[in-house]
Coordinates of C-alpha atoms and ligand atoms in Angstrom, one line a residue:
M22 CA 0.0 0.0 -0.1
N23 CA 1.1 3.6 -0.8
K24 CA 2.3 5.8 2.0
L25 CA 0.0 8.7 2.6
V26 CA 2.7 11.3 2.0
D27 CA 3.5 9.7 -1.4
Q28 CA -0.2 9.7 -2.2
I29 CA -0.3 13.6 -1.4
S30 CA 2.9 14.0 -3.5
A31 CA 1.2 12.4 -6.5
L32 CA -1.7 15.0 -6.2
L33 CA 0.9 17.8 -6.1
A34 CA 2.8 16.5 -9.2
D35 CA -0.5 16.5 -11.0
A36 CA -1.1 20.2 -9.8
F37 CA 2.4 21.2 -10.9
Q38 CA 1.9 19.8 -14.3
A39 CA -1.6 21.2 -14.8
A40 CA -0.2 24.7 -13.9
G41 CA 2.6 24.1 -16.6
Y42 CA 5.5 23.0 -14.4
D43 CA 7.5 20.0 -14.1
P44 CA 5.8 17.4 -12.0
A45 CA 9.0 16.4 -10.2
Y46 CA 8.5 19.6 -8.0
G47 CA 5.6 18.1 -6.5
K48 CA 6.8 16.7 -3.2
A49 CA 4.9 16.7 0.0
T50 CA 6.6 16.6 3.5
V51 CA 5.1 16.6 6.9
S52 CA 4.8 20.2 8.0
N53 CA 7.4 21.5 10.3
R54 CA 4.9 24.3 11.3
P55 CA 1.9 22.2 12.7
D56 CA 0.2 25.5 13.8
L57 CA 0.0 26.4 10.0
C58 CA -0.6 23.3 8.1
E59 CA -0.4 19.5 8.3
Y60 CA 1.7 19.0 5.1
Q61 CA 3.8 21.4 3.0
C62 CA 5.4 21.5 -0.3
N63 CA 8.4 23.4 -1.0
G64 CA 8.5 22.7 -4.8
A65 CA 7.6 26.3 -5.9
L66 CA 10.8 27.6 -4.2
A67 CA 13.0 25.3 -6.1
A68 CA 10.9 25.8 -9.4
A69 CA 11.4 29.6 -9.2
K70 CA 15.0 29.4 -10.2
A71 CA 14.4 27.1 -13.1
Y72 CA 11.3 29.1 -14.4
H73 CA 12.6 32.7 -13.5
K74 CA 9.6 33.4 -11.7
A75 CA 8.6 34.6 -8.2
P76 CA 8.2 31.5 -6.0
I77 CA 4.9 32.8 -4.5
A78 CA 3.5 33.2 -8.0
I79 CA 4.2 29.6 -8.8
A80 CA 2.9 28.4 -5.4
G81 CA -0.3 30.4 -6.1
E82 CA -0.9 28.9 -9.4
V83 CA -0.2 25.4 -8.2
A84 CA -2.6 25.7 -5.2
A85 CA -5.3 27.0 -7.6
Q86 CA -5.1 23.5 -9.1
L87 CA -5.5 21.8 -5.8
N88 CA -9.2 21.7 -5.6
H89 CA -9.0 18.0 -4.8
A90 CA -11.4 16.5 -2.3
A91 CA -8.2 15.3 -0.5
F92 CA -7.6 18.9 0.9
S93 CA -9.6 21.1 3.3
Q94 CA -6.9 23.7 2.8
A95 CA -4.3 24.3 0.1
E96 CA -2.8 27.8 0.2
A97 CA 0.3 29.6 -1.1
A98 CA 2.2 31.3 1.8
A99 CA 5.2 33.6 1.5
P100 CA 7.8 33.2 0.2
G101 CA 6.6 30.3 -1.8
F102 CA 5.4 27.4 0.3
I103 CA 2.2 25.6 -0.4
N104 CA 0.5 24.7 3.0
L105 CA -1.8 21.8 3.1
R106 CA -4.5 20.4 5.5
L107 CA -6.2 17.1 4.8
A108 CA -10.0 16.7 4.5
P109 CA -11.0 14.5 7.3
E110 CA -12.9 12.1 5.1
Y111 CA -9.8 11.6 2.9
L112 CA -7.6 11.0 5.9
C113 CA -10.1 8.6 7.4
A114 CA -10.3 6.6 4.1
W115 CA -6.5 6.2 4.1
L116 CA -6.7 5.1 7.8
E117 CA -9.3 2.6 6.8
Q118 CA -6.9 1.0 4.3
M119 CA -4.2 1.0 6.8
R120 CA -6.3 -0.8 9.3
T121 CA -6.9 -3.6 7.0
D122 CA -3.5 -3.9 5.6
T123 CA -1.5 -6.8 7.0
H124 CA 1.4 -4.7 7.6
L125 CA -0.4 -1.5 8.9
G126 CA 0.4 0.4 5.8
V127 CA 4.1 -0.3 5.8
P128 CA 5.3 -1.1 2.0
Q129 CA 7.1 -4.2 1.6
Q130 CA 10.6 -4.5 0.2
E131 CA 10.3 -6.2 -3.3
P132 CA 12.2 -8.5 -4.0
P133 CA 13.2 -9.0 -0.3
R134 CA 16.9 -8.3 0.5
T135 CA 18.8 -11.1 2.4
I136 CA 20.5 -9.6 5.6
V137 CA 22.7 -11.3 8.1
V138 CA 22.7 -9.6 11.4
D139 CA 25.7 -10.5 13.6
Y140 CA 24.7 -9.6 17.2
G141 CA 24.9 -10.8 20.7
G142 CA 28.5 -12.0 20.6
A143 CA 28.6 -13.5 23.8
N144 CA 31.7 -15.4 24.8
V145 CA 31.6 -19.0 25.9
A146 CA 32.2 -19.8 29.5
K147 CA 32.1 -16.1 30.6
P148 CA 28.9 -15.1 32.2
L149 CA 26.7 -12.9 30.2
H150 CA 27.4 -9.3 31.5
V151 CA 26.1 -5.8 30.8
G152 CA 28.7 -5.4 27.9
H153 CA 26.7 -7.9 25.8
L154 CA 23.3 -6.3 26.7
R155 CA 23.5 -3.6 24.0
P156 CA 24.2 -5.8 21.2
A157 CA 21.5 -8.2 22.0
I158 CA 19.0 -5.2 22.5
I159 CA 20.0 -3.4 19.4
G160 CA 20.5 -6.3 17.1
E161 CA 17.2 -7.9 18.1
A162 CA 15.3 -4.7 17.0
I163 CA 17.1 -4.5 13.9
C164 CA 16.2 -8.0 12.9
R165 CA 12.6 -7.4 13.9
M166 CA 12.3 -4.2 12.0
E167 CA 14.0 -5.5 8.8
R168 CA 11.6 -8.5 8.7
Y169 CA 8.6 -6.4 9.1
V170 CA 9.6 -4.3 6.0
G171 CA 9.8 -7.7 4.1
N172 CA 13.4 -8.5 4.2
E173 CA 14.8 -12.1 4.9
V174 CA 16.7 -11.7 8.0
I175 CA 19.3 -14.3 9.5
G176 CA 20.2 -13.3 13.0
D177 CA 23.5 -15.0 14.1
V178 CA 24.8 -14.9 17.8
H179 CA 28.4 -15.5 16.6
L180 CA 29.7 -16.7 19.9
G181 CA 33.1 -16.1 21.0
D182 CA 34.4 -19.7 21.2
W183 CA 37.7 -20.0 19.5
G184 CA 40.4 -17.7 20.7
L185 CA 42.7 -17.8 23.6
Q186 CA 39.9 -17.8 26.0
M187 CA 39.3 -21.5 25.0
G188 CA 42.9 -22.5 25.8
L189 CA 42.6 -20.7 29.1
I190 CA 39.5 -22.7 30.0
V191 CA 41.1 -25.9 28.9
E192 CA 44.1 -25.2 31.1
G193 CA 41.9 -24.2 34.0
V194 CA 40.0 -27.4 33.8
R195 CA 43.3 -29.4 33.6
E196 CA 44.5 -27.8 36.8
R197 CA 41.4 -28.8 38.6
Q198 CA 40.9 -32.3 37.1
P199 CA 44.3 -33.5 35.5
D200 CA 43.1 -37.1 35.3
L201 CA 40.3 -36.6 32.8
P202 CA 40.6 -38.6 29.6
Y203 CA 40.6 -35.5 27.5
F204 CA 44.1 -34.8 28.6
D205 CA 45.3 -38.3 28.1
E206 CA 47.0 -38.4 24.6
Q207 CA 47.0 -42.3 24.6
Y208 CA 43.2 -42.5 25.4
T209 CA 41.3 -44.0 22.3
G210 CA 38.0 -44.8 23.9
E211 CA 34.8 -42.9 23.8
Y212 CA 34.6 -39.8 26.0
P213 CA 32.1 -39.5 28.6
D214 CA 28.6 -37.9 27.7
E215 CA 28.6 -36.0 31.1
A216 CA 30.4 -32.6 31.3
P217 CA 33.0 -32.7 34.1
F218 CA 31.8 -29.3 35.2
T219 CA 28.6 -27.2 35.6
I220 CA 28.1 -23.6 34.5
S221 CA 29.1 -22.1 37.8
D222 CA 32.3 -23.9 37.7
L223 CA 33.1 -22.8 34.3
E224 CA 32.3 -19.2 35.4
Q225 CA 35.0 -19.6 38.0
I226 CA 37.4 -21.3 35.8
Y227 CA 37.7 -18.7 33.2
P228 CA 38.3 -15.6 35.3
A229 CA 40.8 -17.4 37.5
A230 CA 42.7 -18.9 34.5
S231 CA 42.7 -15.5 32.8
A232 CA 44.1 -13.7 35.9
R233 CA 46.6 -16.4 36.4
S234 CA 47.9 -16.2 32.8
K235 CA 48.8 -12.6 33.5
V236 CA 51.3 -13.3 36.3
D237 CA 52.3 -16.9 35.5
A238 CA 54.2 -17.0 32.2
A239 CA 54.4 -20.9 32.1
F240 CA 50.7 -21.2 32.6
S241 CA 50.1 -18.6 29.9
A242 CA 52.4 -20.6 27.4
R243 CA 50.4 -23.7 28.1
A244 CA 47.1 -22.0 27.5
H245 CA 48.6 -20.7 24.1
E246 CA 49.6 -24.2 23.3
A247 CA 46.2 -25.7 24.3
T248 CA 44.6 -23.0 22.1
L249 CA 46.7 -24.1 19.0
R250 CA 46.1 -27.8 19.7
L251 CA 42.4 -27.3 19.9
Q252 CA 42.4 -25.3 16.8
K253 CA 44.3 -28.0 15.0
G254 CA 41.5 -30.4 15.9
E255 CA 43.2 -32.6 18.6
R256 CA 40.7 -35.3 19.5
G257 CA 40.7 -34.9 23.4
Y258 CA 40.7 -31.1 23.2
R259 CA 38.0 -31.1 20.6
A260 CA 35.8 -33.4 22.9
L261 CA 36.4 -31.2 25.9
F262 CA 35.3 -28.2 23.8
E263 CA 32.1 -29.8 23.0
Q264 CA 31.3 -30.2 26.5
I265 CA 32.3 -26.5 27.4
M266 CA 30.0 -25.5 24.6
K267 CA 27.1 -27.6 25.6
V268 CA 27.0 -26.4 29.3
S269 CA 27.8 -22.8 28.1
V270 CA 25.3 -22.5 25.4
A271 CA 22.4 -23.9 27.5
D272 CA 23.0 -21.2 29.9
L273 CA 23.3 -18.6 27.3
K274 CA 20.1 -19.5 25.7
K275 CA 18.3 -19.1 29.0
N276 CA 19.6 -15.7 29.6
Y277 CA 18.8 -14.5 25.9
E278 CA 15.3 -15.9 26.2
S279 CA 14.6 -14.1 29.3
L280 CA 15.4 -10.8 27.4
D281 CA 13.1 -11.9 24.5
V282 CA 16.2 -12.1 22.2
H283 CA 16.0 -15.0 19.7
F284 CA 18.7 -16.0 17.3
T285 CA 18.1 -17.9 14.0
L286 CA 21.7 -19.2 14.3
W287 CA 23.8 -20.2 17.2
K288 CA 27.1 -20.1 15.3
G289 CA 30.3 -19.2 16.7
E290 CA 33.8 -18.3 15.7
S291 CA 34.7 -22.0 15.8
D292 CA 32.2 -22.9 13.1
A293 CA 34.4 -20.9 10.7
E294 CA 37.3 -23.2 11.2
P295 CA 36.8 -25.5 8.3
Y296 CA 36.8 -22.6 5.9
I297 CA 40.0 -21.1 7.1
G298 CA 42.4 -23.6 5.4
P299 CA 41.0 -23.3 1.9
M300 CA 40.3 -19.6 2.4
I301 CA 44.0 -18.9 3.2
Q302 CA 45.2 -21.4 0.5
R303 CA 43.3 -19.4 -2.1
M304 CA 44.5 -16.0 -0.7
R305 CA 48.0 -17.3 -1.1
D306 CA 47.6 -18.7 -4.5
E307 CA 45.9 -15.4 -5.7
G308 CA 48.7 -13.4 -4.0
Y309 CA 46.5 -11.5 -1.6
A310 CA 48.1 -13.2 1.4
V311 CA 51.7 -12.1 2.0
Q312 CA 54.4 -12.5 4.6
S313 CA 55.0 -9.6 6.8
Q314 CA 57.2 -9.6 10.0
G315 CA 56.7 -13.4 10.4
A316 CA 53.0 -13.3 10.0
L317 CA 50.5 -14.0 7.1
V318 CA 48.6 -10.9 6.2
V319 CA 46.4 -8.9 3.7
E320 CA 47.3 -5.3 2.9
V321 CA 44.3 -3.1 3.2
Q322 CA 45.9 0.3 3.2
T323 CA 44.8 2.3 0.0
P324 CA 46.5 5.3 -1.6
E325 CA 43.3 7.5 -0.8
D326 CA 43.9 6.7 3.1
T327 CA 44.9 9.8 5.2
K328 CA 45.4 7.6 8.2
D329 CA 47.4 4.2 8.7
V330 CA 45.3 1.0 8.1
P331 CA 47.3 -1.7 9.4
P332 CA 47.2 -5.0 7.5
C333 CA 44.7 -7.7 8.4
I334 CA 46.5 -10.6 10.1
L335 CA 45.4 -14.0 8.9
L336 CA 48.1 -16.2 10.7
K337 CA 50.7 -15.4 13.6
S338 CA 54.1 -16.7 13.2
D339 CA 53.2 -19.7 15.3
G340 CA 50.4 -20.6 12.9
A341 CA 47.5 -19.5 15.4
T342 CA 44.5 -17.9 13.7
L343 CA 43.1 -14.5 14.9
Y344 CA 39.9 -12.8 15.3
A345 CA 40.2 -11.3 11.9
T346 CA 40.7 -14.7 10.3
T347 CA 37.6 -16.2 11.9
D348 CA 35.6 -13.2 10.9
L349 CA 36.8 -13.5 7.3
A350 CA 36.2 -17.2 7.3
T351 CA 32.8 -16.8 8.6
L352 CA 32.0 -14.2 5.8
V353 CA 33.0 -17.2 3.4
Q354 CA 30.6 -19.3 5.1
R355 CA 27.8 -16.7 5.1
E356 CA 28.4 -16.2 1.4
E357 CA 28.1 -19.9 0.6
D358 CA 25.0 -20.4 2.8
F359 CA 23.0 -17.3 2.2
H360 CA 24.5 -15.2 -0.4
P361 CA 23.6 -12.0 1.6
D362 CA 22.9 -8.5 0.3
Q363 CA 24.1 -7.1 3.5
V364 CA 25.7 -7.9 6.8
I365 CA 25.2 -5.8 9.7
Y366 CA 27.5 -6.2 12.6
V367 CA 26.2 -4.9 16.0
V368 CA 29.5 -4.6 18.0
D369 CA 31.2 -2.4 20.5
K370 CA 32.2 0.7 18.7
R371 CA 35.9 0.2 19.9
Q372 CA 36.2 -2.7 17.6
A373 CA 35.7 -0.2 14.5
L374 CA 39.3 -0.6 13.2
H375 CA 39.0 -4.5 13.3
F376 CA 35.8 -4.4 11.2
E377 CA 37.4 -1.8 8.8
Q378 CA 40.3 -4.2 8.1
V379 CA 38.1 -7.2 7.8
F380 CA 35.6 -5.5 5.3
R381 CA 38.3 -4.2 3.1
A382 CA 40.1 -7.7 3.2
A383 CA 36.8 -9.4 2.4
H384 CA 36.1 -7.0 -0.7
K385 CA 39.6 -6.9 -1.8
T386 CA 40.0 -10.8 -1.9
G387 CA 36.6 -11.3 -3.3
I388 CA 35.1 -13.2 -0.3
V389 CA 32.0 -11.0 -0.8
R390 CA 30.7 -9.3 -4.0
P391 CA 31.4 -5.8 -4.7
E392 CA 27.8 -4.8 -4.2
T393 CA 27.4 -6.7 -0.9
R394 CA 27.0 -4.0 1.8
L395 CA 29.1 -4.8 5.0
Q396 CA 28.0 -2.5 7.7
F397 CA 29.5 -1.9 11.2
L398 CA 26.9 -0.7 13.7
G399 CA 29.3 0.2 16.6
F400 CA 27.6 1.0 19.8
G401 CA 28.6 3.0 22.9
T402 CA 29.2 2.0 26.4
M403 CA 26.4 1.7 29.0
N404 CA 27.5 3.9 31.8
G405 CA 26.5 4.4 35.3
K406 CA 25.0 7.5 36.6
D407 CA 28.6 8.6 37.3
G408 CA 29.3 8.6 33.6
K409 CA 31.8 5.7 34.0
P410 CA 31.2 2.2 32.5
F411 CA 28.4 0.5 34.4
K412 CA 29.7 -1.7 37.4
T413 CA 28.4 -3.4 40.4
R414 CA 28.4 -1.7 43.8
D415 CA 31.9 -3.4 44.4
G416 CA 33.3 -2.3 41.2
G417 CA 32.9 -5.7 39.5
V418 CA 31.4 -6.4 36.0
M419 CA 27.5 -6.6 36.6
R420 CA 26.0 -10.0 35.4
L421 CA 23.0 -9.7 33.3
E422 CA 20.9 -11.7 35.5
A423 CA 21.8 -9.5 38.5
L424 CA 20.8 -6.4 36.5
M425 CA 17.5 -7.7 35.4
G426 CA 16.9 -8.8 39.0
E427 CA 17.4 -5.1 40.2
I428 CA 15.2 -3.7 37.4
T429 CA 12.5 -6.2 38.2
D430 CA 12.5 -5.3 42.0
T431 CA 12.2 -1.7 41.2
V432 CA 9.2 -2.3 38.7
R433 CA 7.6 -4.7 41.2
Q434 CA 7.6 -1.9 43.9
R435 CA 6.0 0.4 41.6
I436 CA 3.0 -1.9 40.5
E437 CA 2.4 -3.1 44.1
Q438 CA 1.4 0.3 44.9
N439 CA -1.0 0.3 42.1
Q440 CA -2.7 -2.8 43.3
V441 CA -4.3 -4.1 40.2
I442 CA -1.9 -7.1 39.6
P443 CA -3.0 -10.3 41.4
P444 CA -0.1 -12.0 43.3
E445 CA 0.1 -14.9 41.1
K446 CA 0.7 -12.5 37.9
M447 CA 3.1 -10.3 39.8
E448 CA 6.4 -11.9 38.8
Q449 CA 5.4 -12.3 35.1
T450 CA 4.2 -8.7 34.8
A451 CA 7.1 -7.1 36.7
H452 CA 9.3 -9.0 34.2
T453 CA 7.5 -7.9 31.2
I454 CA 7.6 -4.3 32.3
A455 CA 11.3 -4.6 33.3
V456 CA 12.2 -5.8 29.8
A457 CA 10.5 -2.8 28.4
A458 CA 12.1 -0.5 30.8
L459 CA 15.6 -1.7 29.9
K460 CA 15.2 -2.1 26.1
Y461 CA 13.4 1.2 25.7
G462 CA 16.2 2.9 27.8
D463 CA 18.8 1.6 25.7
L464 CA 17.1 1.9 22.2
S465 CA 15.7 5.4 22.7
N466 CA 19.4 6.5 22.5
L467 CA 21.4 6.8 19.4
A468 CA 23.2 3.5 19.3
T469 CA 26.6 4.9 18.5
K470 CA 26.4 7.1 21.7
D471 CA 27.3 6.2 25.2
Y472 CA 24.4 6.4 27.5
A473 CA 23.7 6.3 31.4
F474 CA 21.8 3.6 32.8
D475 CA 19.4 5.1 35.3
I476 CA 17.0 2.6 37.0
E477 CA 14.7 5.2 38.4
R478 CA 14.2 7.0 35.2
F479 CA 14.0 4.0 33.0
C480 CA 11.3 2.5 35.2
A481 CA 9.2 5.6 35.6
F482 CA 5.5 5.2 34.4
E483 CA 5.5 8.7 33.1
G484 CA 7.7 10.4 30.6
N485 CA 9.8 9.2 27.7
T486 CA 10.0 5.6 29.1
G487 CA 9.1 1.9 28.1
P488 CA 6.7 1.5 30.9
Y489 CA 4.9 4.7 29.8
L490 CA 4.3 3.2 26.3
L491 CA 2.9 0.1 28.0
Y492 CA 0.8 2.1 30.3
T493 CA -0.9 3.8 27.2
I494 CA -1.6 0.4 25.7
V495 CA -3.0 -0.9 29.0
R496 CA -5.2 2.0 29.3
I497 CA -6.6 1.7 26.0
K498 CA -7.1 -2.0 26.6
S499 CA -9.1 -1.1 29.8
I500 CA -11.3 1.2 27.9
M501 CA -12.0 -1.6 25.3
S502 CA -12.8 -4.0 28.0
K503 CA -15.1 -1.4 29.9
Y504 CA -16.9 -0.9 26.7
G505 CA -17.4 -4.6 26.5
G506 CA -18.5 -5.0 22.8
E507 CA -16.5 -6.1 19.8
V508 CA -14.2 -3.3 18.7
D509 CA -12.1 -4.8 15.9
H510 CA -14.5 -4.0 13.1
L511 CA -16.0 -0.7 14.4
P512 CA -15.6 1.8 11.4
L513 CA -13.3 4.8 11.7
R514 CA -14.9 8.1 11.6
P515 CA -13.7 11.3 9.9
A516 CA -12.2 13.5 12.8
E517 CA -14.3 16.2 14.2
N518 CA -12.0 17.7 16.7
P519 CA -8.2 18.7 16.6
L520 CA -6.9 16.1 19.1
E521 CA -8.7 13.4 17.2
K522 CA -7.3 14.7 13.8
D523 CA -3.7 14.9 15.5
L524 CA -3.8 11.2 16.7
Q525 CA -5.1 10.1 13.2
L526 CA -2.3 12.1 11.4
C527 CA 0.3 10.6 13.8
L528 CA -1.1 7.0 12.9
T529 CA -0.3 7.7 9.3
R530 CA 3.3 8.2 10.1
F531 CA 4.1 4.7 11.3
A532 CA 5.2 3.6 7.9
D533 CA 7.3 6.7 7.3
Q534 CA 9.2 6.5 10.7
L535 CA 9.6 2.8 10.6
L536 CA 11.2 3.0 7.0
L537 CA 13.3 5.8 8.2
A538 CA 14.4 3.7 11.2
V539 CA 15.3 0.8 8.8
R540 CA 17.1 3.0 6.4
D541 CA 19.4 4.4 9.1
T542 CA 19.6 1.2 11.1
A543 CA 18.4 3.5 14.0
P544 CA 15.8 1.9 16.4
N545 CA 15.8 5.3 18.2
V546 CA 13.7 6.7 15.4
L547 CA 11.0 4.2 16.0
C548 CA 11.2 4.8 19.7
A549 CA 10.7 8.6 19.2
Y550 CA 7.6 7.7 17.0
C551 CA 6.2 5.6 19.8
Y552 CA 6.6 8.3 22.3
E553 CA 5.0 10.7 19.9
L554 CA 1.9 8.4 19.4
A555 CA 1.5 7.6 23.0
C556 CA 1.7 11.2 23.8
A557 CA -1.1 12.0 21.1
A558 CA -3.1 9.0 22.3
N559 CA -3.1 10.3 25.8
R560 CA -3.9 13.9 24.9
F561 CA -6.9 12.6 22.9
Y562 CA -8.0 10.2 25.7
H563 CA -7.9 13.1 28.3
D564 CA -9.8 15.4 26.0
V565 CA -12.5 13.3 24.8
K566 CA -15.0 11.5 27.0
I567 CA -15.2 8.3 25.1
L568 CA -17.3 5.9 27.0
Q569 CA -19.6 8.6 28.2
E570 CA -20.2 9.8 24.7
P571 CA -23.9 9.8 24.0
D572 CA -23.8 9.7 20.2
E573 CA -23.2 5.8 19.7
E574 CA -21.8 6.2 16.2
K575 CA -19.2 8.8 17.5
K576 CA -18.3 6.7 20.4
Q577 CA -17.6 3.8 18.1
G578 CA -15.4 6.0 15.9
Y579 CA -13.4 7.0 19.1
L580 CA -13.1 3.4 20.0
A581 CA -12.0 2.4 16.6
L582 CA -9.3 4.9 16.5
L583 CA -8.1 3.9 20.0
R584 CA -8.1 0.3 18.8
L585 CA -6.0 1.1 15.8
T586 CA -3.6 3.2 18.0
S587 CA -3.0 0.1 20.3
R588 CA -2.4 -2.0 17.4
V589 CA 0.1 0.2 16.0
L590 CA 1.8 0.8 19.3
E591 CA 1.9 -2.9 20.1
T592 CA 3.3 -3.7 16.7
A593 CA 6.0 -1.0 17.1
I594 CA 7.1 -2.1 20.6
N595 CA 7.3 -5.6 19.4
L596 CA 9.5 -4.5 16.6
L597 CA 11.6 -2.9 19.5
G598 CA 11.7 -6.3 21.1
F599 CA 9.2 -6.0 24.1
T600 CA 5.6 -6.5 24.8
A601 CA 2.8 -5.0 27.0
P602 CA 1.3 -6.8 29.9
E603 CA -2.5 -7.2 30.4
Q604 CA -2.5 -4.8 33.4
M605 CA -0.1 -2.8 35.4
Ligands
LIG26 N1 32.7 -11.9 21.0 C1 33.0 -10.7 20.6 C2 33.3 -9.7 21.8 O1 32.8 -10.1 23.0 C3 32.1 -10.0 19.7 C4 31.7 -10.6 18.4 C5 31.2 -9.8 17.5 N2 31.0 -10.3 16.1 C6 32.0 -10.6 15.2 N3 31.7 -11.2 14.1 N4 33.3 -10.4 15.5 O2 33.8 -8.8 21.7

């Protein structure tokens, strides 16, 4: 279905043509002076230069052609604007179409583009902490938005499961249980099904091993050695690796689920391993991979560069692979499996240089096609109120579960005061609202910026917050249930009062704002729209007595409008990655 603003532009184009001007000047935009008009056209200002005529004269001639039923007002205004207001019947007819459209008026991408979103990025055997919150939240929103506009989206968690951290864990396990068969090189039997550790064991083993490697050179050397042997595919190491993965992934899944984050693929760096050998061989054969100071690298500096871009390292001198190697090999795999049009990486912005190198190497060596768009969406840090990276009270890295617990407690205290939630629904409701508070608090900021996590502000039921959006939806639902009748098929009515019309106009902008958010990979744009819509809904609701309205037809029109509002809001928050409770 056509966007309303495009439909209006088409009418403007006809009017420019009828008045003897190039129809290309007929472009409508949402007014930036809502006190004067609802839409505006600046085409006469641009046409003035080409036609050597006063803009206001052109605007006047075009406006005279706009005697279409779509407009209740079409006026030229100095120095050459055309100011437009929509006829309520026309607006209502468009909304009526939007209401029955499967995608609420959002045009679908034709043909669909295939997009891989690399987000999450948790590291195996390390507890999920706040540093992995932002990629999960932002990446999930991007996947959902892209899918809604008709694209084919593959979301990949891309676990960190291949670097030195794995060698550290292996050595950590060996210290504790040196007699395990995994470490016995003579062992030829089957390895046990049961993992020799729990997730809490693993979560102790990694930090301890990591700390030790910094002070104990012999231990560090053993960890490097173990990493290499694992990467070379030694049987015992590989079997132990599988156990680490099994235990860790089960725990990660649980954590991501609780955040309502769902990946299409649970791949990791280790899955790229089979692609590494052939990839490097080809790069050597084709002359892309060269020796440099003992390492094998791909040069990615170009003559246009004004800064130094270091080469992309494929192999260290000991033959170990690096982060860039697995990222390149993963692109080989993705090209083979999905042939994507675009790959979006949602990763900490401090990794910008790494991705610059990887993208250049991937294009240079033909791993991806020239037209494949490789995009790095680098996000900023989540800070505490003190402006420093968010920490626990005693200065440690905050675990995700602990953070969710704190937010849920704060929310629970709020809703307990309202006294509408029965005890058996309390936990679930508090969790639903907490997810909204956290995700909206994050997504409403520009992803690239750092932001301050402020639990009180994020959880407030008033203001620009997740809970406020939920509250608006819950309020509308409560009106619907007080009305009692079926509301889904009640007809919309042409607006009669200004706040009603404002709300209707705001609804028509859903498609525009979502498409903008998708174009700029910017969920914050959709957040801003949700807030605007919630505010418009609340103004309308406070101004108009809905259930007390004596005129039954009018009342039904109001209800139909609120129903469409709650559908759009619920759809939009769902794209952002959260849902509304029944009550709060
Ligand atoms: N595991 C990495 C980290 O914690 C993030 C992975 C990002 N994705 C990628 N393809 N490199 O920093």
